[in-house]
């Protein structure tokens, strides 16, 4: 399968990806916060053997101390691992599918943190796939589980299904029209939350947002997955309406072509400028104003992230080198026919 | 520490993020965290739940030194340690400290009872062979009706294997 960010799935003009994350612990071992290095190794070995046995040739095993800090940061930028996992210098196990869309972080916050990402809006398929791996592991080990509070996790906030389902959305029109705060309130009242993917508060370049379930206890997996799908479809419909109004405005069309002009000619592109411009060009592509394939914009959004740029293009981690390498990559990709 | 967003209130939510090629930690007050979609941020996604746990311990049940003698028989954690780190030590801690963890669980999720899915692997293990075969048959007919014959064939093989095990 292709990496999620190199392709476009269902409702791909707005939904970049769908993710499912399952957290599990093995009954025979104490949780990672109290597990010694020997125990961590045993858990990692056990899970690795089960997954390799059940899915031969689909996964590889990486010990994170063999990666550079920049490689780990890049994996976090590509949503393969969590920022916490990327920040750890010690030896940790990671099971990763060859397309990098599915990964299992071992002994991170919990023994098993399995996540799978697929392009577009496809929570059922992503859940089904993650469920297959979950089931294969469950057949060989006893999970820490209680009938009353579900899967037992290191943090009480993950109890219950211990599942997060999420989508990554591009919402430039709703954002421009100032409709996001109201939308966020409605989403929250439905047990979900919306937040920026890149940046937290004042620095949020681009209009990329993640919507995920807040609650894991008292709601079963299928309901959570179905709710995510309906909420996302509802947001997508609102974004479509807002977008159709915006693109009638000549000033917006001008913004799109100007952004394209800069991206296809600039020699230096800072991260924040790039994210703002690629978001505008992606909007132009999604609405048919400009002829740039969405696949290219998705690939550039991930490829233009600073650590990923350093790793892929082999440039040092100074902003000058990165800005030049980013501008060159963007020019080449965006002009290519 | 003051909130990085409003600069007025005390920051209580700390979010680790990769931004601009660097690991950064963002500190937000409760209101801004909620406004920005991090009001219910959970560990692994950011928020340090130890503050919530500590808040609860302060409001209801601050562990008195005498009570600290109670430790989880499996991992040795005390309730105080769980509160200060925000991490539960092992599955047995949930039994040992259930009564004291319950208000925190309710506060976090708004509910205190799990809704199991019939397809959950744990529930799957508990099913009898007949129940498993019945569920697989149902899945097989659904696969046939949507003309997904590859899945249907795989399901048929699974049913055969289960039935074979039965006759042995």
Short mmCIF file of C-alpha atoms in Angstrom, two decimals:
data_model
loop_
_atom_site.label_atom_id
_atom_site.label_comp_id
_atom_site.label_asym_id
_atom_site.label_seq_id
_atom_site.Cartn_x
_atom_site.Cartn_y
_atom_site.Cartn_z
CA UNK A 1 0.00 0.00 0.00
CA UNK A 2 1.06 3.58 -0.61
CA UNK A 3 2.01 5.83 2.29
CA UNK A 4 -1.08 7.66 3.47
CA UNK A 5 0.27 11.09 2.58
CA UNK A 6 1.17 10.18 -1.00
CA UNK A 7 -2.37 9.48 -2.04
CA UNK A 8 -5.95 10.73 -1.77
CA UNK A 9 -8.80 8.70 -0.28
CA UNK A 10 -12.55 9.14 0.12
CA UNK A 11 -13.59 12.77 0.74
CA UNK A 12 -9.90 13.49 0.13
CA UNK A 13 -10.45 17.15 -0.73
CA UNK A 14 -11.07 17.75 2.98
CA UNK A 15 -10.05 14.58 4.83
CA UNK A 16 -6.33 13.86 4.54
CA UNK A 17 -6.32 10.78 6.74
CA UNK A 18 -8.11 8.61 9.26
CA UNK A 19 -6.29 7.12 12.23
CA UNK A 20 -7.13 4.44 14.77
CA UNK A 21 -5.05 3.97 17.88
CA UNK A 22 -5.50 1.07 20.28
CA UNK A 23 -3.80 0.84 23.66
CA UNK A 24 -3.26 -2.55 25.29
CA UNK A 25 -1.39 -4.03 28.24
CA UNK A 26 -0.44 -7.62 28.94
CA UNK A 27 -1.83 -8.98 32.20
CA UNK A 28 1.39 -10.80 33.19
CA UNK A 29 3.48 -7.64 33.29
CA UNK A 30 3.28 -4.45 35.35
CA UNK A 31 2.69 -1.30 33.29
CA UNK A 32 5.70 0.39 31.60
CA UNK A 33 6.09 3.06 34.34
CA UNK A 34 7.04 0.27 36.79
CA UNK A 35 8.60 -2.17 34.35
CA UNK A 36 12.40 -2.69 34.45
CA UNK A 37 14.49 -2.92 31.29
CA UNK A 38 14.44 -6.73 31.36
CA UNK A 39 10.63 -6.69 31.50
CA UNK A 40 10.47 -4.15 28.69
CA UNK A 41 12.63 -6.37 26.53
CA UNK A 42 10.46 -9.40 27.28
CA UNK A 43 7.28 -7.53 26.35
CA UNK A 44 8.85 -6.17 23.16
CA UNK A 45 10.16 -9.60 22.15
CA UNK A 46 6.83 -11.27 22.89
CA UNK A 47 4.74 -8.82 20.87
CA UNK A 48 7.27 -8.72 18.05
CA UNK A 49 7.26 -12.54 17.74
CA UNK A 50 3.45 -12.67 17.71
CA UNK A 51 3.10 -9.97 15.06
CA UNK A 52 5.88 -11.39 12.87
CA UNK A 53 4.35 -14.85 13.13
CA UNK A 54 0.79 -13.71 12.34
CA UNK A 55 1.76 -11.28 9.56
CA UNK A 56 4.93 -12.60 7.94
CA UNK A 57 6.88 -10.06 5.84
CA UNK A 58 4.46 -7.23 6.59
CA UNK A 59 6.38 -5.61 9.42
CA UNK A 60 9.89 -4.71 10.43
CA UNK A 61 11.27 -4.13 13.92
CA UNK A 62 13.24 -1.03 14.80
CA UNK A 63 15.11 -0.27 18.00
CA UNK A 64 14.79 3.48 18.36
CA UNK A 65 18.30 3.94 19.80
CA UNK A 66 19.60 3.02 16.35
CA UNK A 67 17.88 6.12 14.92
CA UNK A 68 19.15 9.69 15.13
CA UNK A 69 17.11 12.27 17.02
CA UNK A 70 16.24 13.89 13.67
CA UNK A 71 14.99 10.56 12.27
CA UNK A 72 12.76 10.12 15.33
CA UNK A 73 11.43 13.67 15.01
CA UNK A 74 10.68 12.99 11.35
CA UNK A 75 8.74 9.86 12.31
CA UNK A 76 6.67 11.97 14.69
CA UNK A 77 6.07 14.53 11.93
CA UNK A 78 4.81 11.70 9.73
CA UNK A 79 2.53 10.51 12.59
CA UNK A 80 4.35 7.18 12.86
CA UNK A 81 5.26 7.69 16.52
CA UNK A 82 4.21 10.06 19.30
CA UNK A 83 6.30 13.14 20.18
CA UNK A 84 6.95 11.56 23.61
CA UNK A 85 8.34 8.41 22.00
CA UNK A 86 10.46 10.52 19.62
CA UNK A 87 11.92 12.43 22.55
CA UNK A 88 13.22 9.33 24.34
CA UNK A 89 16.90 8.47 23.91
CA UNK A 90 16.77 4.99 25.42
CA UNK A 91 16.22 1.74 23.59
CA UNK A 92 12.57 1.26 22.62
CA UNK A 93 10.95 -1.16 20.22
CA UNK A 94 8.87 -0.11 17.25
CA UNK A 95 7.09 -2.52 14.94
CA UNK A 96 6.42 -0.82 11.61
CA UNK A 97 4.63 -1.89 8.46
CA UNK A 98 6.53 -1.59 5.19
CA UNK A 99 4.23 1.23 4.00
CA UNK A 100 4.73 2.97 7.39
CA UNK A 101 0.96 3.31 7.78
CA UNK A 102 0.77 0.97 10.77
CA UNK A 103 3.05 1.03 13.76
CA UNK A 104 3.19 -0.46 17.23
CA UNK A 105 5.09 1.50 19.85
CA UNK A 106 6.24 -0.92 22.52
CA UNK A 107 6.39 0.00 26.19
CA UNK A 108 5.68 3.67 25.50
CA UNK A 109 2.89 4.86 27.82
CA UNK A 110 1.46 1.31 27.66
CA UNK A 111 2.86 -2.06 26.55
CA UNK A 112 1.20 -1.82 23.15
CA UNK A 113 0.23 1.34 21.34
CA UNK A 114 -0.99 0.21 17.96
CA UNK A 115 -1.92 2.82 15.39
CA UNK A 116 -2.91 2.67 11.81
CA UNK A 117 -3.40 5.57 9.41
CA UNK A 118 -5.21 5.41 6.09
CA UNK A 119 -5.81 8.09 3.45
CA UNK A 120 -9.18 9.84 3.32
CA UNK A 121 -12.27 9.18 5.40
CA UNK A 122 -12.31 5.47 6.25
CA UNK A 123 -12.77 4.87 9.99
CA UNK A 124 -14.42 1.47 9.52
CA UNK A 125 -11.61 0.13 7.34
CA UNK A 126 -8.91 1.52 9.63
CA UNK A 127 -10.65 0.02 12.67
CA UNK A 128 -11.04 -3.31 10.92
CA UNK A 129 -7.36 -3.42 10.02
CA UNK A 130 -6.14 -2.39 13.49
CA UNK A 131 -8.62 -4.91 14.93
CA UNK A 132 -7.04 -7.74 12.93
CA UNK A 133 -3.64 -7.11 14.49
CA UNK A 134 -5.22 -6.62 17.90
CA UNK A 135 -7.01 -9.93 17.58
CA UNK A 136 -3.86 -11.77 16.53
CA UNK A 137 -2.06 -10.50 19.64
CA UNK A 138 -5.06 -11.22 21.89
CA UNK A 139 -5.04 -14.85 20.77
CA UNK A 140 -1.56 -15.34 22.20
CA UNK A 141 -1.53 -13.19 25.35
CA UNK A 142 -4.01 -12.26 28.06
CA UNK A 143 -4.78 -8.56 27.92
CA UNK A 144 -5.27 -6.57 31.12
CA UNK A 145 -9.04 -6.19 31.00
CA UNK A 146 -11.94 -5.74 33.38
CA UNK A 147 -15.59 -6.32 32.53
CA UNK A 148 -16.58 -3.15 34.38
CA UNK A 149 -13.99 -0.65 33.10
CA UNK A 150 -12.67 -2.32 29.93
CA UNK A 151 -9.02 -2.39 28.87
CA UNK A 152 -6.81 -1.44 31.80
CA UNK A 153 -4.34 1.27 30.86
CA UNK A 154 -1.51 3.14 32.54
CA UNK A 155 -3.55 6.33 32.39
CA UNK A 156 -7.16 6.19 33.60
CA UNK A 157 -8.05 8.49 30.71
CA UNK A 158 -7.64 5.64 28.19
CA UNK A 159 -9.81 3.09 30.03
CA UNK A 160 -12.75 1.42 28.32
CA UNK A 161 -12.18 0.76 24.64
CA UNK A 162 -8.72 2.34 24.91
CA UNK A 163 -9.33 3.45 21.35
CA UNK A 164 -8.90 6.85 19.74
CA UNK A 165 -10.26 7.38 16.29
CA UNK A 166 -9.28 10.55 14.51
CA UNK A 167 -9.35 12.33 11.18
CA UNK A 168 -7.01 15.00 9.83
CA UNK A 169 -8.98 17.72 8.06
CA UNK A 170 -8.15 20.70 5.91
CA UNK A 171 -10.64 23.47 6.72
CA UNK A 172 -9.42 26.70 5.10
CA UNK A 173 -12.89 28.10 4.27
CA UNK A 174 -14.46 27.54 7.70
CA UNK A 175 -11.32 28.93 9.29
CA UNK A 176 -11.32 32.02 7.06
CA UNK A 177 -14.99 32.68 7.81
CA UNK A 178 -14.38 32.44 11.55
CA UNK A 179 -16.73 29.52 11.99
CA UNK A 180 -14.39 27.17 13.80
CA UNK A 181 -15.00 28.26 17.43
CA UNK A 182 -18.73 27.57 17.07
CA UNK A 183 -18.07 24.31 15.29
CA UNK A 184 -15.63 23.29 18.05
CA UNK A 185 -18.35 23.80 20.66
CA UNK A 186 -20.77 21.55 18.78
CA UNK A 187 -18.11 18.89 18.24
CA UNK A 188 -17.22 18.98 21.92
CA UNK A 189 -20.83 18.49 22.96
CA UNK A 190 -20.81 15.27 20.91
CA UNK A 191 -17.87 13.82 22.86
CA UNK A 192 -15.22 14.74 20.28
CA UNK A 193 -12.60 17.46 20.13
CA UNK A 194 -11.00 19.48 17.33
CA UNK A 195 -7.53 20.98 17.47
CA UNK A 196 -4.83 22.24 15.12
CA UNK A 197 -2.44 19.60 13.78
CA UNK A 198 0.48 21.98 13.39
CA UNK A 199 1.13 24.36 16.25
CA UNK A 200 -0.98 24.93 19.32
CA UNK A 201 -2.03 28.50 19.91
CA UNK A 202 -0.97 31.62 18.02
CA UNK A 203 1.36 29.69 15.73
CA UNK A 204 -0.88 27.45 13.66
CA UNK A 205 0.24 27.72 10.06
CA UNK A 206 -2.10 26.19 7.50
CA UNK A 207 -5.64 25.18 8.37
CA UNK A 208 -5.14 21.55 9.29
CA UNK A 209 -7.18 20.17 12.15
CA UNK A 210 -7.58 16.87 13.89
CA UNK A 211 -10.93 15.63 15.20
CA UNK A 212 -10.91 12.73 17.66
CA UNK A 213 -13.05 11.11 20.34
CA UNK A 214 -12.54 12.47 23.86
CA UNK A 215 -14.22 9.64 25.70
CA UNK A 216 -13.24 5.97 25.68
CA UNK A 217 -15.38 4.63 28.52
CA UNK A 218 -19.08 3.85 28.13
CA UNK A 219 -19.11 3.94 24.34
CA UNK A 220 -18.27 0.93 22.20
CA UNK A 221 -15.80 1.03 19.32
CA UNK A 222 -18.30 0.79 16.50
CA UNK A 223 -20.42 3.64 17.87
CA UNK A 224 -17.33 5.84 18.26
CA UNK A 225 -16.22 5.03 14.72
CA UNK A 226 -19.70 5.69 13.27
CA UNK A 227 -19.97 8.95 15.21
CA UNK A 228 -16.61 10.08 13.89
CA UNK A 229 -17.75 9.34 10.35
CA UNK A 230 -21.03 11.27 10.71
CA UNK A 231 -19.36 14.24 12.40
CA UNK A 232 -16.68 14.36 9.72
CA UNK A 233 -19.25 14.19 6.91
CA UNK A 234 -21.14 17.03 8.57
CA UNK A 235 -17.99 19.18 8.87
CA UNK A 236 -17.07 18.37 5.24
CA UNK A 237 -20.51 19.53 4.07
CA UNK A 238 -20.08 22.80 5.97
CA UNK A 239 -16.58 23.29 4.53
CA UNK A 240 -17.94 22.67 1.00
CA UNK A 241 -20.63 25.32 1.49
CA UNK A 242 -18.17 27.84 2.88
CA UNK A 243 -15.66 27.06 0.10
CA UNK A 244 -18.23 27.56 -2.67
CA UNK A 245 -18.91 31.06 -1.31
CA UNK A 246 -15.23 31.95 -0.97
CA UNK A 247 -14.10 30.93 -4.43
CA UNK A 248 -16.66 33.20 -6.05
CA UNK A 249 -14.63 36.07 -4.65
CA UNK A 250 -11.97 37.21 -7.13
CA UNK A 251 -9.69 38.27 -4.28
CA UNK A 252 -9.59 34.66 -3.06
CA UNK A 253 -8.82 33.35 -6.53
CA UNK A 254 -6.02 35.87 -6.69
CA UNK A 255 -4.65 34.64 -3.35
CA UNK A 256 -4.60 31.08 -4.68
CA UNK A 257 -2.68 31.98 -7.85
CA UNK A 258 -0.27 34.24 -5.94
CA UNK A 259 0.44 31.44 -3.47
CA UNK A 260 1.06 29.10 -6.42
CA UNK A 261 3.34 31.69 -7.98
CA UNK A 262 5.50 31.98 -4.89
CA UNK A 263 5.67 28.21 -4.31
CA UNK A 264 6.67 27.52 -7.89
CA UNK A 265 9.41 30.14 -8.04
CA UNK A 266 10.74 30.94 -4.53
CA UNK A 267 14.35 30.11 -3.67
CA UNK A 268 13.88 30.17 0.08
CA UNK A 269 10.77 29.06 1.94
CA UNK A 270 10.50 29.24 5.70
CA UNK A 271 8.39 26.58 7.38
CA UNK A 272 5.60 28.94 8.41
CA UNK A 273 5.39 30.71 5.04
CA UNK A 274 5.39 27.36 3.26
CA UNK A 275 2.58 25.98 5.43
CA UNK A 276 0.44 29.05 4.86
CA UNK A 277 0.96 28.97 1.08
CA UNK A 278 0.56 25.23 0.60
CA UNK A 279 -2.70 25.43 2.55
CA UNK A 280 -3.97 28.08 0.12
CA UNK A 281 -2.80 26.12 -2.94
CA UNK A 282 -4.38 22.95 -1.56
CA UNK A 283 -7.63 24.88 -1.17
CA UNK A 284 -7.35 25.96 -4.82
CA UNK A 285 -6.74 22.37 -5.83
CA UNK A 286 -9.64 21.01 -3.74
CA UNK A 287 -12.05 23.54 -5.25
CA UNK A 288 -10.82 23.11 -8.82
CA UNK A 289 -9.55 26.70 -9.11
CA UNK A 290 -6.02 25.53 -9.87
CA UNK A 291 -4.71 22.44 -11.61
CA UNK A 292 -2.43 20.94 -8.96
CA UNK A 293 -3.18 17.34 -7.93
CA UNK A 294 -4.16 16.96 -4.26
CA UNK A 295 -1.66 14.08 -3.96
CA UNK A 296 1.16 16.52 -4.59
CA UNK A 297 -0.03 18.96 -1.96
CA UNK A 298 -0.43 16.15 0.61
CA UNK A 299 3.02 14.83 -0.12
CA UNK A 300 4.53 18.32 0.13
CA UNK A 301 2.85 19.06 3.46
CA UNK A 302 4.59 16.06 5.02
CA UNK A 303 7.80 16.29 2.97
CA UNK A 304 8.14 19.99 3.85
CA UNK A 305 8.13 19.37 7.62
CA UNK A 306 11.55 20.43 8.94
CA UNK A 307 12.92 17.18 10.38
CA UNK A 308 11.55 15.13 7.48
CA UNK A 309 13.17 17.52 5.04
CA UNK A 310 16.51 17.12 6.80
CA UNK A 311 16.21 13.33 6.78
CA UNK A 312 14.96 12.91 3.20
CA UNK A 313 17.08 15.57 1.52
CA UNK A 314 20.09 15.02 3.74
CA UNK A 315 20.46 18.70 4.59
CA UNK A 316 21.68 19.95 7.95
CA UNK A 317 19.16 21.19 10.48
CA UNK A 318 19.81 24.92 10.11
CA UNK A 319 16.88 26.94 8.89
CA UNK A 320 18.85 28.39 5.94
CA UNK A 321 19.70 24.96 4.52
CA UNK A 322 16.18 23.71 5.13
CA UNK A 323 14.54 26.77 3.58
CA UNK A 324 16.57 26.36 0.39
CA UNK A 325 15.97 22.59 0.24
CA UNK A 326 12.25 23.10 0.89
CA UNK A 327 11.92 25.71 -1.87
CA UNK A 328 13.78 23.44 -4.33
CA UNK A 329 11.62 20.41 -3.51
CA UNK A 330 8.39 22.42 -3.75
CA UNK A 331 9.41 23.97 -7.10
CA UNK A 332 10.27 20.59 -8.57
CA UNK A 333 7.12 18.83 -7.37
CA UNK A 334 4.66 21.59 -8.12
CA UNK A 335 5.95 22.34 -11.64
CA UNK A 336 6.28 18.70 -12.67
CA UNK A 337 3.56 17.65 -15.10
CA UNK B 1 3.76 29.51 34.91
CA UNK B 2 1.31 31.65 32.94
CA UNK B 3 -0.68 30.44 29.96
CA UNK B 4 1.16 31.00 26.68
CA UNK B 5 -2.05 31.84 24.88
CA UNK B 6 -3.76 34.45 27.09
CA UNK B 7 -0.79 35.28 29.33
CA UNK B 8 -3.20 35.79 32.22
CA UNK B 9 -4.08 32.57 33.96
CA UNK B 10 -1.96 29.81 35.43
CA UNK B 11 -1.02 27.12 32.87
CA UNK B 12 -2.31 23.70 33.87
CA UNK B 13 -2.20 21.77 30.59
CA UNK B 14 1.18 20.92 29.11
CA UNK B 15 1.26 19.66 25.54
CA UNK B 16 4.32 18.12 23.97
CA UNK B 17 4.46 18.73 20.22
CA UNK B 18 6.86 18.68 17.34
CA UNK B 19 6.77 22.10 15.73
CA UNK B 20 9.18 23.59 13.21
CA UNK B 21 11.55 20.64 13.56
CA UNK B 22 11.85 20.97 17.30
CA UNK B 23 10.24 19.35 20.28
CA UNK B 24 8.25 21.98 22.08
CA UNK B 25 6.13 22.00 25.18
CA UNK B 26 3.12 24.31 25.21
CA UNK B 27 1.61 25.51 28.45
CA UNK B 28 -2.05 26.51 28.50
CA UNK B 29 -4.57 27.47 31.15
CA UNK B 30 -7.71 25.40 31.52
CA UNK B 31 -9.89 27.83 29.54
CA UNK B 32 -7.49 28.28 26.62
CA UNK B 33 -6.82 24.52 26.53
CA UNK B 34 -10.53 23.90 26.26
CA UNK B 35 -10.96 26.67 23.67
CA UNK B 36 -8.11 25.27 21.55
CA UNK B 37 -9.38 21.70 21.70
CA UNK B 38 -7.05 20.43 24.41
CA UNK B 39 -9.49 20.68 27.31
CA UNK B 40 -9.72 16.96 27.51
CA UNK B 41 -6.26 16.15 26.32
CA UNK B 42 -5.12 12.84 27.55
CA UNK B 43 -1.68 11.39 28.13
CA UNK B 44 -0.12 10.30 24.92
CA UNK B 45 -1.97 13.20 23.36
CA UNK B 46 -0.55 15.71 25.80
CA UNK B 47 -2.19 16.51 29.12
CA UNK B 48 -0.55 15.40 32.29
CA UNK B 49 -3.33 13.68 34.16
CA UNK B 50 -1.41 13.86 37.43
CA UNK B 51 -2.88 17.34 37.86
CA UNK B 52 -6.36 15.96 37.59
CA UNK B 53 -5.47 13.15 39.95
CA UNK B 54 -3.82 15.57 42.38
CA UNK B 55 -6.84 17.86 42.17
CA UNK B 56 -9.06 15.00 43.11
CA UNK B 57 -6.85 13.84 45.90
CA UNK B 58 -6.89 17.39 47.25
CA UNK B 59 -10.63 17.74 47.00
CA UNK B 60 -11.70 14.43 48.32
CA UNK B 61 -9.12 12.09 49.55
CA UNK B 62 -5.64 13.39 50.18
CA UNK B 63 -3.64 10.30 51.02
CA UNK B 64 -2.84 10.52 54.72
CA UNK B 65 0.50 8.99 55.73
CA UNK B 66 -1.30 6.17 57.56
CA UNK B 67 -3.19 5.17 54.41
CA UNK B 68 0.02 5.09 52.41
CA UNK B 69 0.76 1.72 53.96
CA UNK B 70 -1.69 0.24 51.46
CA UNK B 71 0.29 -0.83 48.45
CA UNK B 72 -0.65 -2.76 45.35
CA UNK B 73 0.32 -6.40 45.98
CA UNK B 74 1.44 -6.84 42.35
CA UNK B 75 3.58 -3.79 41.60
CA UNK B 76 4.02 -2.13 45.01
CA UNK B 77 2.54 1.24 43.97
CA UNK B 78 0.79 3.36 46.60
CA UNK B 79 -2.16 5.62 45.77
CA UNK B 80 0.08 8.61 46.54
CA UNK B 81 2.54 7.48 43.87
CA UNK B 82 -0.24 7.04 41.34
CA UNK B 83 -1.48 10.56 42.15
CA UNK B 84 1.93 12.19 41.93
CA UNK B 85 2.88 10.56 38.62
CA UNK B 86 -0.56 10.25 36.99
CA UNK B 87 0.38 6.66 36.13
CA UNK B 88 -1.36 3.54 37.39
CA UNK B 89 1.27 0.85 38.11
CA UNK B 90 -0.43 -2.31 36.89
CA UNK B 91 -3.78 -3.98 36.29
CA UNK B 92 -4.02 -5.00 39.96
CA UNK B 93 -3.81 -1.32 41.06
CA UNK B 94 -7.29 -0.88 39.57
CA UNK B 95 -8.61 -3.49 42.03
CA UNK B 96 -6.57 -2.32 44.98
CA UNK B 97 -7.46 1.37 44.63
CA UNK B 98 -10.74 0.98 42.74
CA UNK B 99 -12.86 3.03 45.15
CA UNK B 100 -10.40 5.93 45.09
CA UNK B 101 -9.85 5.82 41.33
CA UNK B 102 -13.54 5.67 40.50
CA UNK B 103 -14.30 9.41 41.01
CA UNK B 104 -11.34 10.25 38.74
CA UNK B 105 -12.57 7.84 36.09
CA UNK B 106 -16.05 9.36 36.27
CA UNK B 107 -14.66 12.88 36.08
CA UNK B 108 -12.56 12.02 33.01
CA UNK B 109 -15.12 10.06 31.04
CA UNK B 110 -18.45 11.16 32.47
CA UNK B 111 -19.20 7.46 32.90
CA UNK B 112 -17.81 4.66 35.00
CA UNK B 113 -18.92 1.56 33.14
CA UNK B 114 -17.40 0.04 30.01
CA UNK B 115 -19.62 -0.77 27.03
CA UNK B 116 -18.08 -3.89 25.54
CA UNK B 117 -18.06 -4.48 21.83
CA UNK B 118 -19.10 -7.94 20.70
CA UNK B 119 -16.16 -8.03 18.35
CA UNK B 120 -13.59 -7.16 21.02
CA UNK B 121 -10.80 -9.76 21.08
CA UNK B 122 -11.26 -10.34 24.80
CA UNK B 123 -14.99 -10.98 24.37
CA UNK B 124 -14.16 -13.09 21.33
CA UNK B 125 -12.03 -15.38 23.47
CA UNK B 126 -14.89 -15.91 25.91
CA UNK B 127 -17.35 -16.93 23.17
CA UNK B 128 -18.26 -20.59 22.86
CA UNK B 129 -17.42 -22.42 19.66
CA UNK B 130 -21.10 -22.38 18.60
CA UNK B 131 -21.30 -18.61 19.10
CA UNK B 132 -18.13 -18.10 17.07
CA UNK B 133 -19.44 -20.31 14.22
CA UNK B 134 -22.79 -18.47 14.22
CA UNK B 135 -21.04 -15.08 14.07
CA UNK B 136 -18.78 -16.26 11.25
CA UNK B 137 -21.75 -17.60 9.27
CA UNK B 138 -23.45 -14.24 9.58
CA UNK B 139 -20.30 -12.48 8.41
CA UNK B 140 -19.98 -14.94 5.52
CA UNK B 141 -23.51 -14.29 4.25
CA UNK B 142 -22.89 -10.57 4.46
CA UNK B 143 -19.65 -11.01 2.45
CA UNK B 144 -21.53 -13.09 -0.16
CA UNK B 145 -24.28 -10.48 -0.45
CA UNK B 146 -21.74 -7.77 -1.22
CA UNK B 147 -19.99 -10.17 -3.64
CA UNK B 148 -16.78 -10.18 -1.62
CA UNK B 149 -16.08 -13.84 -2.37
CA UNK B 150 -12.49 -13.76 -1.23
CA UNK B 151 -13.54 -12.80 2.31
CA UNK B 152 -16.43 -15.28 2.16
CA UNK B 153 -14.05 -18.10 1.24
CA UNK B 154 -11.69 -17.20 4.08
CA UNK B 155 -14.64 -17.17 6.50
CA UNK B 156 -15.84 -20.54 5.19
CA UNK B 157 -12.37 -21.97 5.89
CA UNK B 158 -12.45 -20.56 9.42
CA UNK B 159 -15.87 -22.16 10.00
CA UNK B 160 -14.58 -25.48 8.69
CA UNK B 161 -11.57 -25.33 11.00
CA UNK B 162 -13.78 -24.60 14.00
CA UNK B 163 -16.22 -27.35 13.06
CA UNK B 164 -13.35 -29.75 12.48
CA UNK B 165 -12.04 -29.02 15.98
CA UNK B 166 -15.46 -29.84 17.33
CA UNK B 167 -15.62 -33.32 15.83
CA UNK B 168 -12.16 -34.28 17.04
#
